[in-house]
Amino acid sequence: MASSRIPADEAHRLEALARYQGGESGPEVAFDRLVGLCARVFEVPIAFISLVERERQWFKAARGLELTETPREIAFCNCVIETGDPLVVTDSHRDPYYADHPLVTGPPHLRFYAGVPLVVDGGARIGTLCLGDRRPRTLSGAELETLQELAAMVVDEFELRRANQRLDQERARAERAATELRRANLELQQAREEAERGNRAKSQFLSSMSHELRTPLNAVLGFAQILDQDPREPLSERQAGYVEQILGGGRHLLSLIDDILDLSRVEAGRVQLQPEWVAPGSLVDQCVELLGPLAADAGVHLSVQQAADAPATIRADPQRIRQVLFNLLSNAVKYNRPQGRVDLEVEASAANRIRFRVRDTGVGIPEERQREVFYPFNRLGLESSEVEGTGIGLVVTRRLVEQMGGELGFSSEPGAGSVFWVELPCFPAESEVSGDG
C-alpha cells in the first residue's frame, strides 16, 4: 500500500496548494499539452499532473487515465509528497509494497510508475508530475532528469497562472479605484458647482441686503446727527444720551454690514488686486495716523519700528495692505489694557519678502481657543464685552493676505499679549502683474 503519513509541513503545504490550484477549473490546454508531451517523450500510455489535497488527490491534467481523483491514502503520489524525492516503481507486481495496491490490482492496473514533486516558491510540494504504464519498464538517470525538468515547466505554468491571477486582481482593484475616483470627482464637481451657485446666491443676497439696509440705516444716522447737532433745538442730557445710543448702534450695524460684504467678496474671489509701487513706511504712517485717536482714547501707546533692512518700496495693492494693517492694529488697540502698548515692526523676512509684526500687551488668547481665531463670527467669548466687533475682521484679513500670496500667523500668551504677523512678497504674482496691465 502507498504511504498515508502526513508530512510535518502539511499546513504550509495546503496553504500553498490553495493559492496555486485556484479551485478545480476542469481541463486546461497548457497542462494538457505538458502531459501529452510527457507521454510522447517517454513513450508511455499514461501521464498526469496530480494535486494532493488533505483527503484526496485529483488530476489537473491526464492522458490515458479515466480516473479524475482518488483517496489520498491510496495515492502513489503521496509518497512523493511525504519524502520530497522522486519515486520510481519499475514493476509493481514484483514489489511487495505495491503488489496489492488498489491502483495495481484495479484500474488503471499500474505496473510501472514514476513521479516527481511539483515544488513551488517557498518549498511547498503541492503535487506531482507522473508517468504510468501497464507493463514493466525502467527509467534511466537521464530520463529522470528530463522528467524533473518537465515538472519544473509545470511549476512555471502554475507560477504564471498565479501571477496572471494577481495581475487580474490588481487590475480589478485599479478599475474599482478608478471608478471610485471618477465618482468622487463627479461628486466633487457637483459640490463645487453647488458651492458656486450658493456663493452667487449669497453674494446677490448680501448685495441686495446691503442696499436695503444701508438706505434706511443712513437715514436713521442722518436724522440722529441732525438731532444731535441742531443748535436751534438743543437736546436735554437724557435725550442726547438716547441719540448717542442710536448713533453708536447704527455705526456698529453699518460696520457689520461692511464686514459681511467684505467677507462675501473675498470668499467669492471677487476682490481685484491693483498692485503698484508703494512705500511700506508710508502705508504704516497712514494707518497709525488713522488709529491715533482710538489709541489715545483707550490709553494705549502706539509705536512703529522699521528695520534698516526693510525694503523701501514694494509692488503691492496699497488699499488691501492698509486694510490688513488697520484691522490688526485696531484689534491690538481695542483688546489691550489701559496704559498698554502696541508696537508695529517692519522688517525683511527673506529674499523679496517683507514682514509686518503687530505686538500688543493685551489679555492674550487662551490656548484652548487659539484654533478658533480665524472662525467667522467667533469673538472668543468676548461677545458680551464692551468692545465692539463682529468676529469677521480676522477672517477677511487672512483671506486677503493669502490672495496677495502671503501668510498670516500669530502667537499669544494669556495675560501677556499677542503677536500677529503678516509676511508678503515684495512683488505680485505674474497673473496679478498682467491683470494690472
XYZ file of C-alpha atoms in Angstrom:
437
model
C 0.000 0.000 0.000
C 1.027 3.594 -0.516
C 2.079 5.748 2.426
C -0.660 7.625 4.275
C 1.674 9.505 6.568
C 1.316 13.317 6.736
C 4.420 15.487 6.218
C 5.455 17.866 9.005
C 4.847 20.945 6.855
C 1.320 19.866 5.880
C -0.389 23.107 6.962
C 2.075 25.234 4.982
C 1.765 22.864 2.002
C -2.035 23.042 1.955
C -1.954 26.840 2.158
C 0.358 26.931 -0.847
C -1.829 24.448 -2.726
C -4.897 26.626 -2.142
C -3.048 29.615 -3.604
C -1.878 27.771 -6.710
C -4.680 25.473 -7.682
C -7.396 28.148 -7.719
C -10.162 25.543 -7.483
C -10.986 22.762 -9.922
C -11.284 24.506 -13.254
C -11.517 21.419 -15.446
C -9.126 20.623 -18.334
C -6.682 23.368 -19.268
C -4.861 23.456 -22.584
C -1.374 24.307 -21.281
C -1.355 21.480 -18.716
C -2.896 19.038 -21.238
C -0.074 19.840 -23.656
C 2.532 19.204 -20.967
C 1.180 15.758 -20.038
C 0.822 14.967 -23.753
C 4.479 15.916 -24.200
C 5.447 13.635 -21.292
C 3.553 10.729 -22.847
C 5.292 11.194 -26.214
C 8.790 11.807 -24.841
C 8.734 8.744 -22.592
C 6.507 6.640 -24.882
C 4.099 5.738 -22.071
C 0.321 5.393 -22.297
C -0.304 7.255 -19.017
C 0.869 10.693 -17.865
C -0.802 13.041 -15.408
C -0.454 16.018 -13.092
C -1.712 15.226 -9.598
C -2.572 17.805 -6.918
C -2.673 16.314 -3.429
C -5.200 17.788 -1.007
C -5.915 16.868 2.613
C -8.111 13.846 1.824
C -7.653 13.179 -1.879
C -5.562 13.616 -4.980
C -7.146 14.996 -8.138
C -5.779 15.234 -11.635
C -5.216 18.669 -13.127
C -4.461 17.075 -16.498
C -4.155 13.435 -17.603
C -3.504 11.202 -20.604
C -4.587 7.549 -20.675
C -6.313 7.801 -17.309
C -10.075 7.614 -16.855
C -9.981 8.457 -13.156
C -10.413 12.106 -12.076
C -9.409 11.623 -8.436
C -8.548 9.027 -5.787
C -8.407 8.967 -1.991
C -5.089 10.345 -0.804
C -4.368 7.268 1.300
C -4.004 5.040 -1.786
C -2.119 7.573 -3.938
C 1.369 6.651 -5.165
C 1.898 10.402 -5.303
C 1.503 10.723 -1.540
C 4.860 9.004 -1.096
C 6.468 11.716 -3.241
C 4.688 14.414 -1.223
C 5.871 12.832 2.029
C 9.566 12.438 1.133
C 10.053 15.131 -1.487
C 12.054 12.633 -3.580
C 11.208 11.083 -6.947
C 9.505 7.675 -6.784
C 10.097 5.042 -9.478
C 8.345 1.636 -9.357
C 9.640 -0.444 -12.281
C 7.320 -3.459 -11.732
C 4.633 -3.262 -9.087
C 3.873 -6.996 -9.364
C 7.386 -7.774 -8.145
C 7.342 -5.127 -5.435
C 5.755 -6.494 -2.215
C 4.964 -2.939 -1.053
C 2.802 -2.216 -4.112
C 1.731 -5.660 -5.336
C -1.682 -5.490 -3.671
C -2.206 -1.772 -4.277
C -5.767 -0.899 -5.456
C -4.352 1.015 -8.439
C -2.345 -2.063 -9.376
C -4.985 -4.745 -8.844
C -7.710 -2.477 -10.242
C -7.934 0.377 -12.789
C -5.664 1.706 -14.143
C -3.636 -1.539 -13.428
C -0.287 0.206 -12.994
C 2.812 -1.989 -13.431
C 5.187 0.995 -13.867
C 5.024 4.332 -12.041
C 7.413 7.314 -11.948
C 6.573 10.559 -10.106
C 8.498 13.721 -9.244
C 7.323 16.520 -6.944
C 5.985 19.892 -8.052
C 7.821 22.284 -5.735
C 6.545 25.859 -5.812
C 8.048 29.086 -4.496
C 8.575 28.685 -0.753
C 9.458 24.989 -0.987
C 5.931 23.548 -0.680
C 5.204 20.313 -2.559
C 1.716 20.776 -3.958
C 1.558 17.757 -6.249
C 3.408 15.556 -8.724
C 4.095 15.000 -12.410
C 3.706 11.276 -13.079
C 4.227 8.595 -15.730
C 2.473 5.241 -15.808
C 2.400 2.051 -17.843
C 0.575 -1.269 -17.743
C 3.795 -3.166 -18.340
C 7.109 -3.152 -16.504
C 9.819 -0.731 -17.610
C 12.817 1.151 -16.322
C 13.758 4.854 -16.138
C 17.351 5.917 -16.682
C 19.031 8.713 -14.776
C 18.898 10.971 -17.840
C 15.193 10.230 -18.288
C 14.548 11.051 -14.634
C 16.310 14.420 -15.098
C 14.131 15.095 -18.140
C 11.022 14.305 -16.113
C 12.181 16.713 -13.397
C 12.765 19.433 -15.989
C 9.255 18.889 -17.309
C 7.970 19.115 -13.719
C 9.747 22.479 -13.444
C 7.872 23.584 -16.581
C 4.594 22.547 -14.926
C 5.529 24.639 -11.878
C 6.396 27.571 -14.161
C 2.921 27.308 -15.649
C 1.400 27.355 -12.155
C 3.529 30.414 -11.276
C 2.436 32.126 -14.484
C -1.213 31.401 -13.698
C -0.770 32.794 -10.196
C 0.995 35.911 -11.491
C -1.801 36.450 -14.004
C -4.352 35.953 -11.241
C -2.620 38.590 -9.112
C -2.448 40.868 -12.139
C -6.171 40.400 -12.738
C -6.855 41.170 -9.093
C -4.706 44.299 -9.257
C -6.403 45.322 -12.491
C -9.821 44.799 -10.898
C -8.736 46.832 -7.860
C -7.393 49.548 -10.151
C -10.657 49.593 -12.092
C -12.633 49.809 -8.858
C -10.351 52.587 -7.641
C -10.705 54.406 -10.978
C -14.482 54.052 -10.788
C -14.456 55.329 -7.217
C -12.182 58.203 -8.232
C -14.481 59.124 -11.118
C -17.436 59.014 -8.757
C -15.596 61.143 -6.192
C -14.543 63.625 -8.893
C -18.103 63.819 -10.117
C -19.359 64.415 -6.592
C -16.616 66.998 -6.073
C -17.564 68.741 -9.299
C -21.215 68.711 -8.309
C -20.312 70.019 -4.846
C -18.132 72.719 -6.397
C -20.918 73.767 -8.744
C -23.362 73.745 -5.850
C -20.970 75.841 -3.770
C -20.514 78.289 -6.639
C -24.275 78.562 -7.022
C -24.529 79.091 -3.277
C -21.822 81.768 -3.377
C -23.543 83.548 -6.230
C -26.859 83.414 -4.394
C -25.182 84.597 -1.193
C -23.449 87.451 -2.992
C -26.686 88.500 -4.636
C -28.479 88.338 -1.299
C -25.774 90.302 0.516
C -25.632 92.894 -2.223
C -29.401 93.295 -2.034
C -29.279 93.311 1.771
C -26.601 95.999 1.686
C -28.762 98.254 -0.428
C -31.946 97.513 1.526
C -30.283 98.057 4.905
C -27.945 100.899 4.075
C -30.661 103.217 2.767
C -32.853 103.273 5.905
C -29.795 102.966 8.174
C -28.162 106.031 6.626
C -31.453 107.859 7.069
C -31.535 106.889 10.755
C -27.928 108.023 11.247
C -28.546 111.237 9.337
C -31.594 112.228 11.370
C -29.803 111.257 14.615
C -26.898 113.532 13.687
C -29.327 116.361 12.906
C -30.952 115.923 16.319
C -27.539 115.828 17.987
C -26.149 118.918 16.225
C -29.225 121.184 15.814
C -28.325 124.393 17.734
C -31.862 125.745 17.485
C -33.363 122.902 19.494
C -30.684 121.568 21.856
C -31.368 118.181 23.415
C -31.633 117.510 27.067
C -28.938 115.386 28.650
C -31.257 112.393 28.656
C -32.250 112.906 25.004
C -28.612 113.348 23.995
C -27.833 110.020 25.629
C -30.558 108.331 23.600
C -29.262 109.876 20.382
C -25.727 108.751 21.205
C -27.054 105.204 21.642
C -28.765 105.448 18.249
C -25.592 106.698 16.569
C -23.392 104.079 18.233
C -25.715 101.229 17.372
C -26.186 102.478 13.807
C -22.464 102.815 13.186
C -21.892 99.318 14.597
C -24.574 97.892 12.322
C -23.086 99.727 9.343
C -19.651 98.288 10.222
C -21.179 94.803 10.455
C -22.749 95.186 7.000
C -19.412 96.341 5.553
C -17.565 93.397 7.156
C -20.089 90.843 5.874
C -19.841 92.264 2.365
C -16.043 92.173 2.539
C -16.161 88.525 3.618
C -18.586 87.704 0.833
C -16.407 89.346 -1.814
C -13.240 87.662 -0.568
C -14.834 84.202 -0.373
C -16.294 84.612 -3.865
C -12.880 85.640 -5.218
C -14.257 88.957 -6.393
C -11.559 91.103 -4.774
C -9.439 92.564 -7.589
C -5.882 93.431 -6.591
C -4.396 96.610 -8.038
C -0.621 96.402 -7.420
C 1.572 99.478 -7.692
C 4.895 100.641 -6.315
C 4.371 101.912 -2.779
C 6.500 102.687 0.263
C 5.566 100.417 3.183
C 6.615 103.163 5.596
C 4.010 105.483 4.092
C 1.281 102.840 4.455
C 2.246 102.281 8.080
C 2.181 106.030 8.827
C -1.295 106.362 7.319
C -2.629 103.518 9.492
C -1.033 104.911 12.656
C -2.463 108.360 11.920
C -5.957 106.917 11.459
C -5.704 104.898 14.681
C -4.156 107.669 16.749
C -7.461 108.917 18.233
C -8.653 105.375 19.032
C -5.362 104.569 20.760
C -5.433 107.860 22.696
C -8.998 107.236 23.896
C -8.009 103.729 25.028
C -4.851 104.968 26.770
C -2.663 102.736 24.564
C 0.767 103.810 23.307
C 1.259 103.133 19.601
C 4.787 102.924 18.136
C 6.463 101.937 14.860
C 9.862 100.318 14.413
C 11.152 99.921 10.854
C 14.297 97.807 10.491
C 17.164 99.037 8.362
C 16.838 96.031 6.057
C 13.124 96.634 5.377
C 12.553 97.285 1.651
C 11.971 100.958 0.820
C 9.359 100.148 -1.828
C 7.231 97.137 -2.687
C 4.863 96.418 -5.542
C 1.525 95.588 -3.959
C -2.077 96.732 -3.567
C -1.849 99.657 -1.105
C -5.568 99.646 -0.279
C -5.540 95.976 0.737
C -2.328 96.278 2.752
C -3.775 99.273 4.608
C -6.936 97.227 5.262
C -4.885 94.333 6.658
C -2.670 96.514 8.864
C -5.568 98.652 10.069
C -7.519 95.556 11.132
C -4.570 94.053 13.051
C -3.664 97.369 14.703
C -7.252 98.227 15.657
C -7.674 94.770 17.239
C -4.420 95.251 19.152
C -5.694 98.585 20.483
C -9.272 97.509 21.241
C -8.309 94.336 23.102
C -5.414 95.904 25.024
C -5.270 97.025 28.646
C -5.152 100.614 29.921
C -1.653 102.097 29.568
C -0.746 99.207 27.295
C 1.455 99.194 24.191
C 1.072 98.303 20.539
C 4.300 98.016 18.538
C 4.304 97.701 14.766
C 7.579 96.288 13.440
C 8.537 96.214 9.756
C 11.446 94.104 8.502
C 12.710 91.956 5.645
C 11.971 88.338 6.498
C 13.647 86.695 3.495
C 14.709 87.484 -0.050
C 11.983 89.577 -1.714
C 9.644 89.274 1.267
C 8.533 91.801 3.889
C 7.090 91.127 7.337
C 4.781 93.322 9.408
C 4.571 92.325 13.073
C 1.909 93.749 15.436
C 2.776 93.172 19.089
C 0.363 94.094 21.919
C 0.232 93.862 25.700
C -3.403 92.796 25.892
C -5.088 89.940 27.721
C -3.915 87.351 25.194
C -5.852 84.396 23.812
C -6.404 81.216 25.868
C -4.521 78.301 24.346
C -7.638 76.143 24.047
C -9.346 78.823 21.931
C -6.465 79.805 19.670
C -7.588 77.409 16.935
C -10.853 79.400 16.727
C -9.173 82.724 15.933
C -9.967 82.572 12.214
C -13.517 81.208 12.557
C -16.126 83.649 11.171
C -18.318 85.439 13.752
C -16.304 83.995 16.650
C -15.193 86.597 19.196
C -13.632 84.043 21.558
C -16.004 84.675 24.449
C -15.927 88.476 24.243
C -19.365 88.803 22.684
C -20.760 90.457 25.815
C -17.765 92.728 26.422
C -17.806 96.488 25.948
C -15.509 96.154 22.929
C -17.494 96.259 19.713
C -16.711 93.731 16.985
C -18.184 91.285 14.509
C -15.718 88.390 14.569
C -15.219 88.752 10.805
C -12.240 91.102 10.513
C -9.502 88.487 11.027
C -11.181 86.102 8.604
C -11.242 88.767 5.884
C -7.675 89.789 6.745
C -6.366 86.249 6.397
C -8.125 85.695 3.060
C -6.757 88.991 1.709
C -3.225 88.114 2.793
C -3.466 84.698 1.131
C -4.853 86.258 -2.059
C -1.806 88.546 -2.108
C 0.444 85.480 -1.908
C 1.345 85.967 1.734
C 0.935 84.338 5.125
C -0.753 85.429 8.357
C 0.106 83.873 11.705
C 0.134 84.642 15.389
C 1.321 83.620 18.813
C -0.339 84.516 22.094
C 0.285 84.179 25.811
C -2.696 84.678 28.136
C -2.085 87.658 30.415
C 0.926 88.862 28.412
C -0.398 89.722 24.967
C -0.355 88.579 21.353
C 1.798 88.946 18.274
C 0.176 88.856 14.839
C 2.456 88.855 11.792
C 1.919 89.220 8.080
C 4.518 88.166 5.547
C 4.071 89.326 1.955
C 6.087 89.066 -1.246
C 7.585 92.322 -2.372
C 6.374 91.592 -5.900
C 2.953 90.335 -7.041
C 2.338 87.090 -8.855
C 2.623 87.117 -12.659
C -1.158 86.876 -13.077
C -1.607 89.949 -10.897
C 1.021 91.895 -12.855
C -0.563 91.016 -16.196
C -4.028 91.756 -14.825
C -2.829 95.148 -13.725
C -1.909 95.991 -17.273
